[in-house]
């Protein structure tokens, strides 16, 4: 064999053996499963596989979304250059040109309409560093009060409830490792099996250990299938059901008097309120029998340990924050918090749903969970940022309220980061029209999403594989997502984009960062002494300890596994109980002749949020390539609708078309539609704009609708 041939075969062999491993974390839910992308080159073709990596939260498990996440990151439709809309078409331009256009337009808007005419709309999918920097960008670079984020539509009710009851909002009061030893678990409005599949084994282990599991949900989901008792509640009545459970607990003398006396305030008011309520009325209101309410309350109270978990089913309602507070009333009344395997968990939806709500992306918030209305807090953050506290804008308004201001012409410019508000907000037709009125709109994204299509300028962002930073998972564990995969084309990391825009606007001195770690170190200092104190956490520690649970105020503090063991976080150290009415201040829609069915919305296992990423993944899209309406066969027959038939669903606000799926798992007065699709399948076109007055969460989970077969329209 000639030397040339030998070299040829040697080279080929090397190509076959070429293998690269990239450490990362799943970009989707709040479990933030650690994983590795393995890239193998076989001759000239690249093959990709994702495997789980051991860690204290998911223990190496992955669900189908994580296993296929690379498909969207490596998708040919990724934006890799800034795109400017010219005559209705996107045209590639240079970064220099893009920054010049932003400077020109943002300056003109602020000159003409004032600083608050610009808004920033953030995301709970970005890293802590980027969420922190975006808050600073709005207040320091743009000097606008208008910043809020898509987590407002996701976590605001649970966050508000925990802050008001406990004085602090960390999603889980205990680490996940305490679940298997809980003797009774209430899962309220949470479909873990579909939304956080790698969390399910904790509950399965608890069940194997003999735990009694109570599920509260209008549908018999895969999660409800493991329940010992399923309370198939009427949508929107969770607050009333909690009153029923409290009534049984109080009347049967199951309250923990000592715990209440030493550790809570407000019990007497709650007790008086509960005594005025009728269990029969609660049963009629909720659709849950008196016997089931009594059984659930008795078992939860009698067990030595117990935990309550909530998610969007309870929270995404116009009284979601109070409904959660009422469930927390149960924990406090029975003394089941601050002890092993006793506590509360708000199961976060988005990947960084926890961290992204702590460091300043919210309209009323500064880093470390500080309040923008508190003079002392303003002073502390202004000092870290090197500005005068008077320069800090005041409190803005929530995500949907910013959109209302766009519609009114009060906000005329928008900087949108990694979010798809025309699909995710309620009253979606209105939202689209509001965004169309903007004078200048910049979107930062991986793809031309439904919302980015409306932008004047789209900036290409880095994906989870390419962007390093910390993510705080549902436990409150600060994890480090490593990233070594090359950023495609001219795309940039979100934090780099923020810094470059700030420099272009002449505020570069406040945004001189050359790595995510540098930003994290400033975030640590800004959070120091705040409720969400990250000061003792460093990249080095996270790497060594596989994540650190906040609060962690000093470098020798080991992080906090369990909250509230001795005191709650209010200044008096006590939890605050509150009396919650059965029905909310803002009445929810009730079935009527014109709109006879409840509509509730949620997720399916193969998709995430508005589907911008998962709809690009062939393996995930194939599992559910279109939206659907789940309906009880008896209800479907009443409306003359066959299984698998196309149906028009109409509410006061609009119509969509989806395929019908018969299922005996849902209540006969309710239909379910997932929210991962856009345009004529966007269920949020049907949802009301009413907001929870306490936390501004829209009432996604309760609307009323009419349905008819599409054939009938012809
Ligand atoms: Fe883990 Fe959630 Fe990703 Fe599934 S979607 S792999 S549970 S982080």
PDB file of N, CA and C and ligand atoms in Angstrom, residues 25-35 58 61-67 69 194-199 349 351 605 608, ligand 1:
ATOM      1  N   UNK A  25     -27.196  21.945  30.531  1.00  0.00           N
ATOM      2  CA  UNK A  25     -28.432  21.700  31.288  1.00  0.00           C
ATOM      3  C   UNK A  25     -29.593  21.854  30.328  1.00  0.00           C
ATOM      4  N   UNK A  26     -30.650  21.116  30.592  1.00  0.00           N
ATOM      5  CA  UNK A  26     -31.816  21.177  29.714  1.00  0.00           C
ATOM      6  C   UNK A  26     -32.364  22.610  29.685  1.00  0.00           C
ATOM      7  N   UNK A  27     -32.752  23.104  28.522  1.00  0.00           N
ATOM      8  CA  UNK A  27     -33.253  24.484  28.451  1.00  0.00           C
ATOM      9  C   UNK A  27     -34.704  24.626  28.876  1.00  0.00           C
ATOM     10  N   UNK A  28     -35.353  23.528  29.174  1.00  0.00           N
ATOM     11  CA  UNK A  28     -36.797  23.631  29.372  1.00  0.00           C
ATOM     12  C   UNK A  28     -37.193  23.830  30.836  1.00  0.00           C
ATOM     13  N   UNK A  29     -37.688  22.810  31.517  1.00  0.00           N
ATOM     14  CA  UNK A  29     -38.395  23.084  32.780  1.00  0.00           C
ATOM     15  C   UNK A  29     -37.460  23.351  33.966  1.00  0.00           C
ATOM     16  N   UNK A  30     -38.094  23.586  35.104  1.00  0.00           N
ATOM     17  CA  UNK A  30     -37.393  24.037  36.296  1.00  0.00           C
ATOM     18  C   UNK A  30     -36.580  22.941  36.997  1.00  0.00           C
ATOM     19  N   UNK A  31     -36.654  21.697  36.510  1.00  0.00           N
ATOM     20  CA  UNK A  31     -35.786  20.670  37.097  1.00  0.00           C
ATOM     21  C   UNK A  31     -34.334  20.928  36.680  1.00  0.00           C
ATOM     22  N   UNK A  32     -34.172  21.602  35.543  1.00  0.00           N
ATOM     23  CA  UNK A  32     -32.834  21.935  35.046  1.00  0.00           C
ATOM     24  C   UNK A  32     -31.903  20.712  35.055  1.00  0.00           C
ATOM     25  N   UNK A  33     -32.391  19.624  34.453  1.00  0.00           N
ATOM     26  CA  UNK A  33     -31.610  18.376  34.439  1.00  0.00           C
ATOM     27  C   UNK A  33     -30.254  18.597  33.775  1.00  0.00           C
ATOM     28  N   UNK A  34     -29.234  18.082  34.434  1.00  0.00           N
ATOM     29  CA  UNK A  34     -27.878  18.164  33.881  1.00  0.00           C
ATOM     30  C   UNK A  34     -27.753  17.125  32.775  1.00  0.00           C
ATOM     31  N   UNK A  35     -27.075  17.476  31.703  1.00  0.00           N
ATOM     32  CA  UNK A  35     -26.925  16.512  30.619  1.00  0.00           C
ATOM     33  C   UNK A  35     -25.676  16.786  29.792  1.00  0.00           C
ATOM     34  N   UNK A  58     -31.979  15.838  39.582  1.00  0.00           N
ATOM     35  CA  UNK A  58     -32.623  14.885  38.662  1.00  0.00           C
ATOM     36  C   UNK A  58     -31.912  13.535  38.632  1.00  0.00           C
ATOM     37  N   UNK A  61     -31.566  11.611  35.399  1.00  0.00           N
ATOM     38  CA  UNK A  61     -32.742  11.318  34.570  1.00  0.00           C
ATOM     39  C   UNK A  61     -32.946  12.439  33.533  1.00  0.00           C
ATOM     40  N   UNK A  62     -33.567  12.072  32.415  1.00  0.00           N
ATOM     41  CA  UNK A  62     -33.974  13.054  31.397  1.00  0.00           C
ATOM     42  C   UNK A  62     -35.338  12.652  30.874  1.00  0.00           C
ATOM     43  N   UNK A  63     -36.119  13.617  30.441  1.00  0.00           N
ATOM     44  CA  UNK A  63     -37.368  13.264  29.759  1.00  0.00           C
ATOM     45  C   UNK A  63     -37.184  13.491  28.260  1.00  0.00           C
ATOM     46  N   UNK A  64     -38.227  13.244  27.503  1.00  0.00           N
ATOM     47  CA  UNK A  64     -38.097  13.333  26.036  1.00  0.00           C
ATOM     48  C   UNK A  64     -37.702  14.734  25.578  1.00  0.00           C
ATOM     49  N   UNK A  65     -38.103  15.765  26.329  1.00  0.00           N
ATOM     50  CA  UNK A  65     -37.765  17.128  25.891  1.00  0.00           C
ATOM     51  C   UNK A  65     -36.253  17.351  25.990  1.00  0.00           C
ATOM     52  N   UNK A  66     -35.684  16.954  27.122  1.00  0.00           N
ATOM     53  CA  UNK A  66     -34.245  17.135  27.301  1.00  0.00           C
ATOM     54  C   UNK A  66     -33.451  16.328  26.284  1.00  0.00           C
ATOM     55  N   UNK A  67     -33.891  15.096  26.040  1.00  0.00           N
ATOM     56  CA  UNK A  67     -33.148  14.226  25.123  1.00  0.00           C
ATOM     57  C   UNK A  67     -33.116  14.775  23.697  1.00  0.00           C
ATOM     58  N   UNK A  69     -33.490  18.214  22.984  1.00  0.00           N
ATOM     59  CA  UNK A  69     -33.339  19.681  22.995  1.00  0.00           C
ATOM     60  C   UNK A  69     -32.361  20.174  21.931  1.00  0.00           C
ATOM     61  N   UNK A 194     -46.454  15.394  33.111  1.00  0.00           N
ATOM     62  CA  UNK A 194     -46.280  15.999  31.785  1.00  0.00           C
ATOM     63  C   UNK A 194     -45.298  17.158  31.813  1.00  0.00           C
ATOM     64  N   UNK A 195     -45.254  17.882  32.923  1.00  0.00           N
ATOM     65  CA  UNK A 195     -44.487  19.138  32.936  1.00  0.00           C
ATOM     66  C   UNK A 195     -43.071  19.000  33.482  1.00  0.00           C
ATOM     67  N   UNK A 196     -42.882  18.187  34.513  1.00  0.00           N
ATOM     68  CA  UNK A 196     -41.547  17.987  35.101  1.00  0.00           C
ATOM     69  C   UNK A 196     -41.336  16.480  35.292  1.00  0.00           C
ATOM     70  N   UNK A 197     -41.307  15.710  34.202  1.00  0.00           N
ATOM     71  CA  UNK A 197     -41.321  14.242  34.333  1.00  0.00           C
ATOM     72  C   UNK A 197     -40.230  13.677  35.254  1.00  0.00           C
ATOM     73  N   UNK A 198     -39.047  14.314  35.301  1.00  0.00           N
ATOM     74  CA  UNK A 198     -37.984  13.720  36.116  1.00  0.00           C
ATOM     75  C   UNK A 198     -38.174  13.997  37.606  1.00  0.00           C
ATOM     76  N   UNK A 199     -39.213  14.758  37.945  1.00  0.00           N
ATOM     77  CA  UNK A 199     -39.537  14.985  39.367  1.00  0.00           C
ATOM     78  C   UNK A 199     -40.457  13.872  39.879  1.00  0.00           C
ATOM     79  N   UNK A 349     -42.505  26.524  36.439  1.00  0.00           N
ATOM     80  CA  UNK A 349     -42.646  26.007  35.083  1.00  0.00           C
ATOM     81  C   UNK A 349     -41.385  26.208  34.273  1.00  0.00           C
ATOM     82  N   UNK A 351     -37.515  27.198  32.949  1.00  0.00           N
ATOM     83  CA  UNK A 351     -36.192  26.731  33.361  1.00  0.00           C
ATOM     84  C   UNK A 351     -35.589  27.535  34.498  1.00  0.00           C
ATOM     85  N   UNK A 605     -46.625  16.771  27.354  1.00  0.00           N
ATOM     86  CA  UNK A 605     -45.249  16.371  27.692  1.00  0.00           C
ATOM     87  C   UNK A 605     -44.233  16.788  26.634  1.00  0.00           C
ATOM     88  N   UNK A 608     -43.088  22.803  25.166  1.00  0.00           N
ATOM     89  CA  UNK A 608     -42.695  23.737  26.217  1.00  0.00           C
ATOM     90  C   UNK A 608     -43.171  25.141  25.835  1.00  0.00           C
TER      91      UNK A 608
HETATM   92 FE1  LIG B   1     -35.519  17.614  32.825  1.00  0.00          FE
HETATM   93 FE2  LIG B   1     -37.527  19.287  32.573  1.00  0.00          FE
HETATM   94 FE3  LIG B   1     -35.731  19.085  30.650  1.00  0.00          FE
HETATM   95 FE4  LIG B   1     -37.425  17.123  31.051  1.00  0.00          FE
HETATM   96  S1  LIG B   1     -37.944  19.206  30.411  1.00  0.00           S
HETATM   97  S2  LIG B   1     -35.221  16.915  30.756  1.00  0.00           S
HETATM   98  S3  LIG B   1     -37.657  17.178  33.270  1.00  0.00           S
HETATM   99  S4  LIG B   1     -35.376  19.851  32.715  1.00  0.00           S
END
